[in-house]
Each structure stands twice: as structure tokens, then as C-alpha cells.
PDB file of C-alpha atoms in Angstrom:
ATOM      1  CA  MET S   1    -139.905  63.728  13.375  1.00  0.00           C
ATOM      2  CA  THR S   2    -138.168  64.447  10.453  1.00  0.00           C
ATOM      3  CA  GLY S   3    -134.595  64.302   9.315  1.00  0.00           C
ATOM      4  CA  THR S   4    -132.034  65.896   6.900  1.00  0.00           C
ATOM      5  CA  ALA S   5    -130.057  63.649   5.238  1.00  0.00           C
ATOM      6  CA  THR S   6    -127.212  65.757   4.235  1.00  0.00           C
ATOM      7  CA  VAL S   7    -125.377  64.869   0.534  1.00  0.00           C
ATOM      8  CA  ALA S   8    -121.391  65.096   0.518  1.00  0.00           C
ATOM      9  CA  THR S   9    -119.904  66.101  -1.577  1.00  0.00           C
ATOM     10  CA  THR S  10    -116.221  65.222  -2.763  1.00  0.00           C
ATOM     11  CA  ALA S  11    -113.692  66.006  -5.320  1.00  0.00           C
ATOM     12  CA  PRO S  12    -112.088  63.700  -7.707  1.00  0.00           C
ATOM     13  CA  GLY S  13    -110.033  61.218  -6.042  1.00  0.00           C
ATOM     14  CA  THR S  14    -110.816  61.160  -2.154  1.00  0.00           C
ATOM     15  CA  ARG S  15    -112.810  60.077  -0.786  1.00  0.00           C
ATOM     16  CA  SER S  16    -116.701  61.075   0.636  1.00  0.00           C
ATOM     17  CA  THR S  17    -116.685  61.433   4.920  1.00  0.00           C
ATOM     18  CA  ALA S  18    -120.466  61.190   4.744  1.00  0.00           C
ATOM     19  CA  ALA S  19    -120.286  58.025   6.367  1.00  0.00           C
ATOM     20  CA  GLY S  20    -117.898  59.501   9.264  1.00  0.00           C
ATOM     21  CA  ASP S  21    -114.793  58.383   6.682  1.00  0.00           C
ATOM     22  CA  ARG S  22    -111.625  59.614   7.470  1.00  0.00           C
ATOM     23  CA  PRO S  23    -110.367  61.068   4.178  1.00  0.00           C
ATOM     24  CA  ARG S  24    -107.314  59.485   3.643  1.00  0.00           C
ATOM     25  CA  ARG S  25    -103.737  61.789   4.074  1.00  0.00           C
ATOM     26  CA  TRP S  26    -100.413  62.242   2.229  1.00  0.00           C
ATOM     27  CA  PRO S  27    -101.670  60.366  -0.898  1.00  0.00           C
ATOM     28  CA  LEU S  28     -98.450  61.029  -3.000  1.00  0.00           C
ATOM     29  CA  VAL S  29     -96.469  58.764  -0.211  1.00  0.00           C
ATOM     30  CA  ARG S  30     -98.586  55.843  -0.470  1.00  0.00           C
ATOM     31  CA  HIS S  31     -99.369  54.705  -4.118  1.00  0.00           C
ATOM     32  CA  SER S  32     -95.114  55.952  -4.485  1.00  0.00           C
ATOM     33  CA  LEU S  33     -95.129  53.302  -2.436  1.00  0.00           C
ATOM     34  CA  ALA S  34     -97.367  51.346  -3.351  1.00  0.00           C
ATOM     35  CA  LEU S  35     -95.875  51.687  -6.518  1.00  0.00           C
ATOM     36  CA  ALA S  36     -92.331  50.964  -5.554  1.00  0.00           C
ATOM     37  CA  ARG S  37     -93.489  47.416  -4.181  1.00  0.00           C
ATOM     38  CA  ARG S  38     -94.768  46.679  -7.998  1.00  0.00           C
ATOM     39  CA  ASN S  39     -91.937  47.671  -9.236  1.00  0.00           C
ATOM     40  CA  LEU S  40     -89.097  45.139  -6.333  1.00  0.00           C
ATOM     41  CA  VAL S  41     -92.702  42.361  -8.324  1.00  0.00           C
ATOM     42  CA  LYS S  42     -91.020  42.859 -11.757  1.00  0.00           C
ATOM     43  CA  THR S  43     -87.769  43.247 -10.074  1.00  0.00           C
ATOM     44  CA  ARG S  44     -88.353  39.437  -8.280  1.00  0.00           C
ATOM     45  CA  ARG S  45     -88.974  37.668 -11.082  1.00  0.00           C
ATOM     46  CA  ASN S  46     -86.812  39.308 -13.520  1.00  0.00           C
ATOM     47  CA  PRO S  47     -84.222  39.018 -11.447  1.00  0.00           C
ATOM     48  CA  GLY S  48     -81.122  39.468 -13.807  1.00  0.00           C
ATOM     49  CA  GLU S  49     -81.735  43.753 -13.160  1.00  0.00           C
ATOM     50  CA  LEU S  50     -80.904  43.300 -10.481  1.00  0.00           C
ATOM     51  CA  VAL S  51     -77.684  41.039 -10.833  1.00  0.00           C
ATOM     52  CA  ASP S  52     -76.309  42.778 -13.307  1.00  0.00           C
ATOM     53  CA  ALA S  53     -76.470  46.407 -10.648  1.00  0.00           C
ATOM     54  CA  VAL S  54     -75.167  43.225  -7.871  1.00  0.00           C
ATOM     55  CA  ILE S  55     -72.039  42.093  -9.849  1.00  0.00           C
ATOM     56  CA  LEU S  56     -70.624  45.264 -11.714  1.00  0.00           C
ATOM     57  CA  PRO S  57     -69.264  47.354  -8.387  1.00  0.00           C
ATOM     58  CA  VAL S  58     -67.702  43.650  -6.614  1.00  0.00           C
ATOM     59  CA  VAL S  59     -65.846  42.631 -10.318  1.00  0.00           C
ATOM     60  CA  PHE S  60     -64.509  46.390 -10.319  1.00  0.00           C
ATOM     61  CA  LEU S  61     -63.819  45.848  -7.380  1.00  0.00           C
ATOM     62  CA  VAL S  62     -61.805  42.239  -7.171  1.00  0.00           C
ATOM     63  CA  LEU S  63     -60.245  43.066 -10.786  1.00  0.00           C
ATOM     64  CA  PHE S  64     -59.251  46.301  -8.885  1.00  0.00           C
ATOM     65  CA  VAL S  65     -57.261  44.886  -6.168  1.00  0.00           C
ATOM     66  CA  TYR S  66     -56.241  42.293  -7.764  1.00  0.00           C
ATOM     67  CA  LEU S  67     -54.565  43.466 -11.375  1.00  0.00           C
ATOM     68  CA  PHE S  68     -53.202  47.246  -9.413  1.00  0.00           C
ATOM     69  CA  GLY S  69     -52.853  46.789  -5.510  1.00  0.00           C
ATOM     70  CA  GLY S  70     -49.270  46.249  -5.650  1.00  0.00           C
ATOM     71  CA  ALA S  71     -48.450  48.934  -8.088  1.00  0.00           C
ATOM     72  CA  VAL S  72     -50.635  52.062  -6.530  1.00  0.00           C
ATOM     73  CA  ALA S  73     -50.659  51.058  -2.424  1.00  0.00           C
ATOM     74  CA  GLY S  74     -47.181  48.066  -2.078  1.00  0.00           C
ATOM     75  CA  SER S  75     -50.088  45.695  -1.044  1.00  0.00           C
ATOM     76  CA  THR S  76     -53.662  44.100  -2.127  1.00  0.00           C
ATOM     77  CA  HIS S  77     -54.597  44.724   2.034  1.00  0.00           C
ATOM     78  CA  ALA S  78     -53.521  48.513   1.872  1.00  0.00           C
ATOM     79  CA  TYR S  79     -55.169  49.319  -1.276  1.00  0.00           C
ATOM     80  CA  LEU S  80     -58.467  47.426  -0.583  1.00  0.00           C
ATOM     81  CA  GLN S  81     -58.648  49.623   2.059  1.00  0.00           C
ATOM     82  CA  TYR S  82     -58.445  52.402   0.307  1.00  0.00           C
ATOM     83  CA  LEU S  83     -60.130  51.353  -2.487  1.00  0.00           C
ATOM     84  CA  PHE S  84     -63.454  50.336  -1.074  1.00  0.00           C
ATOM     85  CA  PRO S  85     -65.253  53.834   0.323  1.00  0.00           C
ATOM     86  CA  GLY S  86     -65.167  54.986  -3.613  1.00  0.00           C
ATOM     87  CA  ILE S  87     -66.179  51.641  -4.855  1.00  0.00           C
ATOM     88  CA  LEU S  88     -69.740  51.699  -1.560  1.00  0.00           C
ATOM     89  CA  VAL S  89     -70.172  54.805  -3.960  1.00  0.00           C
ATOM     90  CA  LEU S  90     -69.500  53.439  -7.363  1.00  0.00           C
ATOM     91  CA  THR S  91     -72.129  51.087  -6.329  1.00  0.00           C
ATOM     92  CA  THR S  92     -75.004  53.472  -5.206  1.00  0.00           C
ATOM     93  CA  VAL S  93     -74.239  55.143  -8.635  1.00  0.00           C
ATOM     94  CA  LEU S  94     -74.890  52.655 -10.915  1.00  0.00           C
ATOM     95  CA  THR S  95     -77.046  50.630  -9.853  1.00  0.00           C
ATOM     96  CA  GLY S  96     -80.827  52.053 -10.018  1.00  0.00           C
ATOM     97  CA  GLN S  97     -79.449  54.108 -13.151  1.00  0.00           C
ATOM     98  CA  VAL S  98     -80.532  51.388 -16.348  1.00  0.00           C
ATOM     99  CA  ALA S  99     -83.286  49.656 -14.302  1.00  0.00           C
ATOM    100  CA  THR S 100     -85.364  52.653 -13.761  1.00  0.00           C
ATOM    101  CA  GLY S 101     -85.512  54.163 -16.743  1.00  0.00           C
ATOM    102  CA  LEU S 102     -85.812  51.402 -18.820  1.00  0.00           C
ATOM    103  CA  SER S 103     -88.849  50.579 -15.835  1.00  0.00           C
ATOM    104  CA  ILE S 104     -90.198  54.232 -16.624  1.00  0.00           C
ATOM    105  CA  VAL S 105     -89.847  53.570 -21.031  1.00  0.00           C
ATOM    106  CA  GLN S 106     -91.545  50.330 -20.326  1.00  0.00           C
ATOM    107  CA  ASP S 107     -94.051  51.250 -19.035  1.00  0.00           C
ATOM    108  CA  MET S 108     -94.669  54.097 -20.985  1.00  0.00           C
ATOM    109  CA  LYS S 109     -95.060  51.698 -24.086  1.00  0.00           C
ATOM    110  CA  LYS S 110     -97.316  49.453 -22.137  1.00  0.00           C
ATOM    111  CA  GLY S 111    -100.703  51.649 -21.472  1.00  0.00           C
ATOM    112  CA  VAL S 112     -99.466  51.208 -18.358  1.00  0.00           C
ATOM    113  CA  PHE S 113     -98.934  54.910 -17.054  1.00  0.00           C
ATOM    114  CA  ASP S 114    -102.122  55.944 -18.745  1.00  0.00           C
ATOM    115  CA  ARG S 115    -103.713  53.301 -16.279  1.00  0.00           C
ATOM    116  CA  PHE S 116    -102.431  54.692 -14.104  1.00  0.00           C
ATOM    117  CA  ARG S 117    -103.229  58.685 -15.078  1.00  0.00           C
ATOM    118  CA  SER S 118    -107.183  56.679 -15.114  1.00  0.00           C
ATOM    119  CA  MET S 119    -107.912  56.577 -10.520  1.00  0.00           C
ATOM    120  CA  PRO S 120    -107.301  59.098  -7.885  1.00  0.00           C
ATOM    121  CA  VAL S 121    -103.570  58.129  -8.218  1.00  0.00           C
ATOM    122  CA  PRO S 122    -100.951  61.208  -7.948  1.00  0.00           C
ATOM    123  CA  ARG S 123     -98.620  61.553 -11.542  1.00  0.00           C
ATOM    124  CA  ALA S 124     -94.889  61.925  -9.726  1.00  0.00           C
ATOM    125  CA  SER S 125     -96.187  58.760  -7.865  1.00  0.00           C
ATOM    126  CA  MET S 126     -96.143  56.975 -10.753  1.00  0.00           C
ATOM    127  CA  LEU S 127     -92.408  57.919 -11.261  1.00  0.00           C
ATOM    128  CA  LEU S 128     -91.553  58.548  -8.082  1.00  0.00           C
ATOM    129  CA  GLY S 129     -92.189  54.848  -7.205  1.00  0.00           C
ATOM    130  CA  SER S 130     -90.151  53.431  -8.871  1.00  0.00           C
ATOM    131  CA  VAL S 131     -87.073  55.065  -7.669  1.00  0.00           C
ATOM    132  CA  LEU S 132     -88.038  54.180  -4.090  1.00  0.00           C
ATOM    133  CA  ALA S 133     -87.624  50.593  -5.405  1.00  0.00           C
ATOM    134  CA  ASP S 134     -84.239  50.960  -6.102  1.00  0.00           C
ATOM    135  CA  ALA S 135     -83.363  51.783  -2.440  1.00  0.00           C
ATOM    136  CA  VAL S 136     -84.079  48.777  -2.132  1.00  0.00           C
ATOM    137  CA  ARG S 137     -81.732  47.456  -4.645  1.00  0.00           C
ATOM    138  CA  TYR S 138     -79.081  49.723  -2.472  1.00  0.00           C
ATOM    139  CA  VAL S 139     -79.203  48.147   0.222  1.00  0.00           C
ATOM    140  CA  ILE S 140     -79.365  44.895  -0.890  1.00  0.00           C
ATOM    141  CA  ALA S 141     -76.136  45.665  -3.280  1.00  0.00           C
ATOM    142  CA  LEU S 142     -73.853  47.102  -0.553  1.00  0.00           C
ATOM    143  CA  ALA S 143     -74.776  44.048   2.144  1.00  0.00           C
ATOM    144  CA  VAL S 144     -73.004  42.282  -0.805  1.00  0.00           C
ATOM    145  CA  LEU S 145     -70.338  44.063  -0.986  1.00  0.00           C
ATOM    146  CA  PHE S 146     -69.372  44.422   2.038  1.00  0.00           C
ATOM    147  CA  GLY S 147     -69.676  41.005   2.190  1.00  0.00           C
ATOM    148  CA  VAL S 148     -67.612  39.803   0.064  1.00  0.00           C
ATOM    149  CA  GLY S 149     -65.606  42.543   1.050  1.00  0.00           C
ATOM    150  CA  TYR S 150     -64.831  41.495   4.023  1.00  0.00           C
ATOM    151  CA  ALA S 151     -64.041  37.960   3.030  1.00  0.00           C
ATOM    152  CA  LEU S 152     -61.309  39.299   0.836  1.00  0.00           C
ATOM    153  CA  GLY S 153     -59.810  41.471   3.963  1.00  0.00           C
ATOM    154  CA  PHE S 154     -61.930  44.661   4.735  1.00  0.00           C
ATOM    155  CA  ARG S 155     -61.884  46.525   7.825  1.00  0.00           C
ATOM    156  CA  VAL S 156     -64.644  48.875   9.047  1.00  0.00           C
ATOM    157  CA  GLU S 157     -61.962  50.940  11.452  1.00  0.00           C
ATOM    158  CA  THR S 158     -64.227  53.407  12.782  1.00  0.00           C
ATOM    159  CA  GLY S 159     -67.685  51.714  13.525  1.00  0.00           C
ATOM    160  CA  LEU S 160     -70.995  50.917  13.019  1.00  0.00           C
ATOM    161  CA  LEU S 161     -72.822  54.176  12.877  1.00  0.00           C
ATOM    162  CA  PRO S 162     -70.726  55.727  10.588  1.00  0.00           C
ATOM    163  CA  THR S 163     -70.326  52.677   9.035  1.00  0.00           C
ATOM    164  CA  LEU S 164     -74.492  52.903   7.831  1.00  0.00           C
ATOM    165  CA  ALA S 165     -73.573  56.685   7.318  1.00  0.00           C
ATOM    166  CA  ALA S 166     -71.980  56.059   5.023  1.00  0.00           C
ATOM    167  CA  CYS S 167     -73.823  53.765   2.733  1.00  0.00           C
ATOM    168  CA  GLY S 168     -77.140  56.043   3.962  1.00  0.00           C
ATOM    169  CA  LEU S 169     -74.790  59.041   2.132  1.00  0.00           C
ATOM    170  CA  ALA S 170     -73.965  56.569  -0.755  1.00  0.00           C
ATOM    171  CA  ILE S 171     -77.311  55.632  -0.795  1.00  0.00           C
ATOM    172  CA  VAL S 172     -78.367  59.722  -1.236  1.00  0.00           C
ATOM    173  CA  LEU S 173     -76.332  60.252  -3.198  1.00  0.00           C
ATOM    174  CA  GLY S 174     -77.678  57.831  -5.960  1.00  0.00           C
ATOM    175  CA  PHE S 175     -80.790  57.823  -5.535  1.00  0.00           C
ATOM    176  CA  SER S 176     -80.816  62.235  -6.676  1.00  0.00           C
ATOM    177  CA  LEU S 177     -78.187  61.559  -9.799  1.00  0.00           C
ATOM    178  CA  SER S 178     -81.102  58.821 -10.259  1.00  0.00           C
ATOM    179  CA  TRP S 179     -83.806  60.739 -11.704  1.00  0.00           C
ATOM    180  CA  LEU S 180     -81.160  62.272 -15.001  1.00  0.00           C
ATOM    181  CA  THR S 181     -81.780  58.879 -16.086  1.00  0.00           C
ATOM    182  CA  VAL S 182     -85.636  59.122 -15.343  1.00  0.00           C
ATOM    183  CA  LEU S 183     -85.781  62.372 -17.078  1.00  0.00           C
ATOM    184  CA  VAL S 184     -84.855  61.177 -20.169  1.00  0.00           C
ATOM    185  CA  ALA S 185     -86.253  58.203 -19.660  1.00  0.00           C
ATOM    186  CA  VAL S 186     -89.513  60.706 -19.546  1.00  0.00           C
ATOM    187  CA  LEU S 187     -88.088  62.731 -22.535  1.00  0.00           C
ATOM    188  CA  LEU S 188     -87.422  60.473 -24.993  1.00  0.00           C
ATOM    189  CA  ARG S 189     -88.760  57.116 -23.867  1.00  0.00           C
ATOM    190  CA  ASP S 190     -85.316  55.072 -25.964  1.00  0.00           C
ATOM    191  CA  GLU S 191     -84.587  52.780 -24.342  1.00  0.00           C
ATOM    192  CA  VAL S 192     -81.215  52.533 -25.855  1.00  0.00           C
ATOM    193  CA  MET S 193     -80.683  55.968 -24.922  1.00  0.00           C
ATOM    194  CA  VAL S 194     -81.417  55.319 -21.083  1.00  0.00           C
ATOM    195  CA  SER S 195     -79.240  52.269 -21.264  1.00  0.00           C
ATOM    196  CA  THR S 196     -76.355  54.568 -22.869  1.00  0.00           C
ATOM    197  CA  VAL S 197     -76.929  57.570 -20.148  1.00  0.00           C
ATOM    198  CA  GLY S 198     -77.579  55.378 -17.863  1.00  0.00           C
ATOM    199  CA  PHE S 199     -74.515  53.406 -18.902  1.00  0.00           C
ATOM    200  CA  LEU S 200     -71.873  56.420 -19.393  1.00  0.00           C
ATOM    201  CA  LEU S 201     -72.774  58.043 -16.495  1.00  0.00           C
ATOM    202  CA  PRO S 202     -70.511  57.065 -13.089  1.00  0.00           C
ATOM    203  CA  PHE S 203     -67.690  57.181 -15.762  1.00  0.00           C
ATOM    204  CA  PRO S 204     -66.459  60.638 -15.544  1.00  0.00           C
ATOM    205  CA  LEU S 205     -68.346  61.164 -12.024  1.00  0.00           C
ATOM    206  CA  VAL S 206     -66.848  57.974 -10.201  1.00  0.00           C
ATOM    207  CA  PHE S 207     -63.037  57.292 -12.337  1.00  0.00           C
ATOM    208  CA  GLY S 208     -62.783  61.047 -12.339  1.00  0.00           C
ATOM    209  CA  THR S 209     -62.147  61.143  -9.037  1.00  0.00           C
ATOM    210  CA  GLY S 210     -60.061  59.863  -6.372  1.00  0.00           C
ATOM    211  CA  MET S 211     -60.870  56.280  -5.831  1.00  0.00           C
ATOM    212  CA  ALA S 212     -58.423  54.390  -7.502  1.00  0.00           C
ATOM    213  CA  ALA S 213     -55.263  56.294  -6.925  1.00  0.00           C
ATOM    214  CA  PRO S 214     -54.227  59.280  -5.447  1.00  0.00           C
ATOM    215  CA  VAL S 215     -55.527  62.890  -6.857  1.00  0.00           C
ATOM    216  CA  GLU S 216     -51.876  63.832  -6.907  1.00  0.00           C
ATOM    217  CA  THR S 217     -51.059  61.381  -9.502  1.00  0.00           C
ATOM    218  CA  MET S 218     -53.251  61.947 -11.752  1.00  0.00           C
ATOM    219  CA  PRO S 219     -53.153  65.271 -15.006  1.00  0.00           C
ATOM    220  CA  GLY S 220     -53.593  68.675 -14.018  1.00  0.00           C
ATOM    221  CA  TRP S 221     -56.825  68.405 -16.131  1.00  0.00           C
ATOM    222  CA  LEU S 222     -58.092  65.134 -14.554  1.00  0.00           C
ATOM    223  CA  GLN S 223     -57.135  67.259 -10.944  1.00  0.00           C
ATOM    224  CA  SER S 224     -59.477  69.960 -12.039  1.00  0.00           C
ATOM    225  CA  TRP S 225     -62.422  67.214 -13.245  1.00  0.00           C
ATOM    226  CA  ALA S 226     -61.868  65.779  -9.872  1.00  0.00           C
ATOM    227  CA  ALA S 227     -62.481  68.851  -7.603  1.00  0.00           C
ATOM    228  CA  VAL S 228     -65.038  69.684  -7.860  1.00  0.00           C
ATOM    229  CA  ASN S 229     -66.615  66.241  -8.972  1.00  0.00           C
ATOM    230  CA  PRO S 230     -69.811  65.653  -6.502  1.00  0.00           C
ATOM    231  CA  VAL S 231     -69.109  61.797  -6.364  1.00  0.00           C
ATOM    232  CA  SER S 232     -65.512  62.551  -4.830  1.00  0.00           C
ATOM    233  CA  ARG S 233     -66.974  64.584  -2.001  1.00  0.00           C
ATOM    234  CA  ALA S 234     -69.124  61.381  -1.940  1.00  0.00           C
ATOM    235  CA  ILE S 235     -65.634  58.858  -1.808  1.00  0.00           C
ATOM    236  CA  GLU S 236     -64.131  61.984   0.500  1.00  0.00           C
ATOM    237  CA  ALA S 237     -66.810  61.225   2.926  1.00  0.00           C
ATOM    238  CA  GLY S 238     -67.421  57.624   3.132  1.00  0.00           C
ATOM    239  CA  GLN S 239     -62.854  57.559   3.700  1.00  0.00           C
ATOM    240  CA  GLY S 240     -63.867  59.151   6.762  1.00  0.00           C
ATOM    241  CA  LEU S 241     -66.964  57.343   7.739  1.00  0.00           C
ATOM    242  CA  LEU S 242     -64.950  53.889   6.577  1.00  0.00           C
ATOM    243  CA  LEU S 243     -61.384  54.715   8.096  1.00  0.00           C
ATOM    244  CA  GLY S 244     -60.987  58.001   9.933  1.00  0.00           C
ATOM    245  CA  GLY S 245     -60.361  61.447   9.540  1.00  0.00           C
ATOM    246  CA  PRO S 246     -62.418  64.729   9.286  1.00  0.00           C
ATOM    247  CA  VAL S 247     -66.330  63.754   7.406  1.00  0.00           C
ATOM    248  CA  ALA S 248     -68.147  67.627   7.864  1.00  0.00           C
ATOM    249  CA  GLY S 249     -66.764  69.166   4.999  1.00  0.00           C
ATOM    250  CA  ALA S 250     -67.006  66.518   2.096  1.00  0.00           C
ATOM    251  CA  VAL S 251     -70.868  65.289   4.045  1.00  0.00           C
ATOM    252  CA  THR S 252     -71.810  68.753   3.713  1.00  0.00           C
ATOM    253  CA  ALA S 253     -71.259  68.766   0.305  1.00  0.00           C
ATOM    254  CA  THR S 254     -72.310  65.014  -0.551  1.00  0.00           C
ATOM    255  CA  LEU S 255     -75.803  66.314   0.935  1.00  0.00           C
ATOM    256  CA  LEU S 256     -75.942  70.236  -0.991  1.00  0.00           C
ATOM    257  CA  TRP S 257     -74.949  68.414  -3.939  1.00  0.00           C
ATOM    258  CA  SER S 258     -77.643  65.683  -3.705  1.00  0.00           C
ATOM    259  CA  GLY S 259     -79.561  67.836  -2.994  1.00  0.00           C
ATOM    260  CA  ALA S 260     -79.073  70.024  -5.859  1.00  0.00           C
ATOM    261  CA  PHE S 261     -79.582  66.883  -8.331  1.00  0.00           C
ATOM    262  CA  LEU S 262     -83.242  65.565  -6.497  1.00  0.00           C
ATOM    263  CA  LEU S 263     -84.409  69.148  -7.103  1.00  0.00           C
ATOM    264  CA  VAL S 264     -82.863  69.934 -10.760  1.00  0.00           C
ATOM    265  CA  PHE S 265     -83.110  66.476 -11.888  1.00  0.00           C
ATOM    266  CA  GLY S 266     -87.077  65.356 -10.190  1.00  0.00           C
ATOM    267  CA  SER S 267     -88.752  68.252 -11.015  1.00  0.00           C
ATOM    268  CA  ALA S 268     -87.821  69.140 -14.796  1.00  0.00           C
ATOM    269  CA  ALA S 269     -88.607  64.743 -14.639  1.00  0.00           C
ATOM    270  CA  VAL S 270     -91.580  65.423 -13.440  1.00  0.00           C
ATOM    271  CA  LEU S 271     -92.741  68.487 -15.132  1.00  0.00           C
ATOM    272  CA  VAL S 272     -92.020  67.529 -18.417  1.00  0.00           C
ATOM    273  CA  TYR S 273     -94.003  64.074 -17.677  1.00  0.00           C
ATOM    274  CA  ARG S 274     -96.885  65.605 -16.937  1.00  0.00           C
ATOM    275  CA  ARG S 275     -96.370  67.423 -19.837  1.00  0.00           C
ATOM    276  CA  VAL S 276     -96.004  64.334 -22.827  1.00  0.00           C
ATOM    277  CA  VAL S 277     -98.254  62.236 -20.916  1.00  0.00           C
TER     278      VAL S 277
END
């Protein structure tokens, strides 16, 4: 009895199915999640990166409430209710900006990404994994913020599902904006520039809104900026979801802006990375 041997040829980066193995699917997702786990392990070993991101929004919340609460809203409690949704958005915008960019620059300079290039790993997963790790940092930062907010007297006036929606919307916006820092990291490969962009980026976006004071009290030029500022829509959505009120228009606008940021900055970051690495 004669038999024939079948030799299976596979493309680089795929597993042979000659022995009955099935090719593993979704390589971008699998490798991105694995690299996200790696970045979280790095954060655990260097908790200072997380502490800075968690503490700064809390500092803003406490300072604003007790310095400006009486002047803006007449009482610290009323101002806390007004301010908290804006700080919620500020938290996700701040949390991942510097840490993600610095992590990418450090890995590129240490040759970590060069080693990954020798493996069957999609290049985009190296960047996506770093950004996905920030999603976990967002959740931790938001949990801490809600804990401090409730200790100060903040109360959600809607319910659990709208609260989760407000957190999810803030995370989506922070995730999409963090790709700008990723783009700066792969383009310039400089820790100072990444830190500068990551630190300064939130200020015109978050403080050029009605987060800390009603837009009507601002100068005309600042009102004009607040009217077109995408973060203004996210704060309006957060106020509606946490405190009650119309949210459809603000939520839709925030999702559209987030999609645009992700498409532009994410695509540019991956394109630049493929060319320079």
C-alpha cells in the first residue's frame, strides 16, 4: 500500500495546517492584547506612571471645588455637581497622553520594536497594544475619581447605565486623542517632545470649554472656540448622562469626533511607524 505525503506551505507568520492545526485567527487582536498585557506589567513595576495620571484629575477636582465653588455656583456642593462631568472627561484625556508616548519612544530606543519585527507580529499591534493598555488605566483613574467625588458629596442624578455610558464615552474620546501622542512619538522619537505635547494637549481642549464656568461668562473669542471644541460636546454629554438632560446630539457629536481623531491620527501613526521602523 503506497501513500503520498502532503507538504503544506504557509506564508511567513502563519502556522502550518498539515498536522490538523487550524490557523490562528485575528492576529492583530491577539498580538495587540498580548502587548497591552506587557505594557500593564511595565506599569505595575513602575506605578509612578499610573499615580500621576490618577492623582492629577483628583487635584483639579478638589482645588476647583474649594477655590471657585462659592464664587461660581454659590456653594461647593452645587459647583461639584456642575464640575464633575468635566473632570470625568479631563481624566481620560490626561491619563494616557504622556505614558503611552513615552513608553513607545523608550521601546523604540531600546530596540524592543526591532525584536518584534523579527517575529510574525503585525506592526500596527505594537502601537495598538500600548494604547489598549491605557484603557485599563482609564478605568482605574475613573474609579478613583468617582470614589473621591462621592466622598466630597457628588451624586449621580440618573442611574447606573447612563453613568456607565458617560464613562464609556469619555474613554472612547481619550483613546482616540491618545493617537496624536503616538504619532508624535513615532515621528520624533523624543521623550521631551512627547511629554510636552502630552501635557499641553489637554489644556486648550478641556479648559476651552464650559467645564469650570458657564461659556456665557467667557470672552467672545473663547466662546467661539468652545462652540467648536469637540471636548465641549463630550462634557455636555457627560452632564446629560450623569445629571439628566438631552444627550443625543452631544453623544453623537462626540462619537463622530472620536472616530475622526482615530481615523486621522491612528492611520497617520501606523503609516509613519511602518516607514521609519
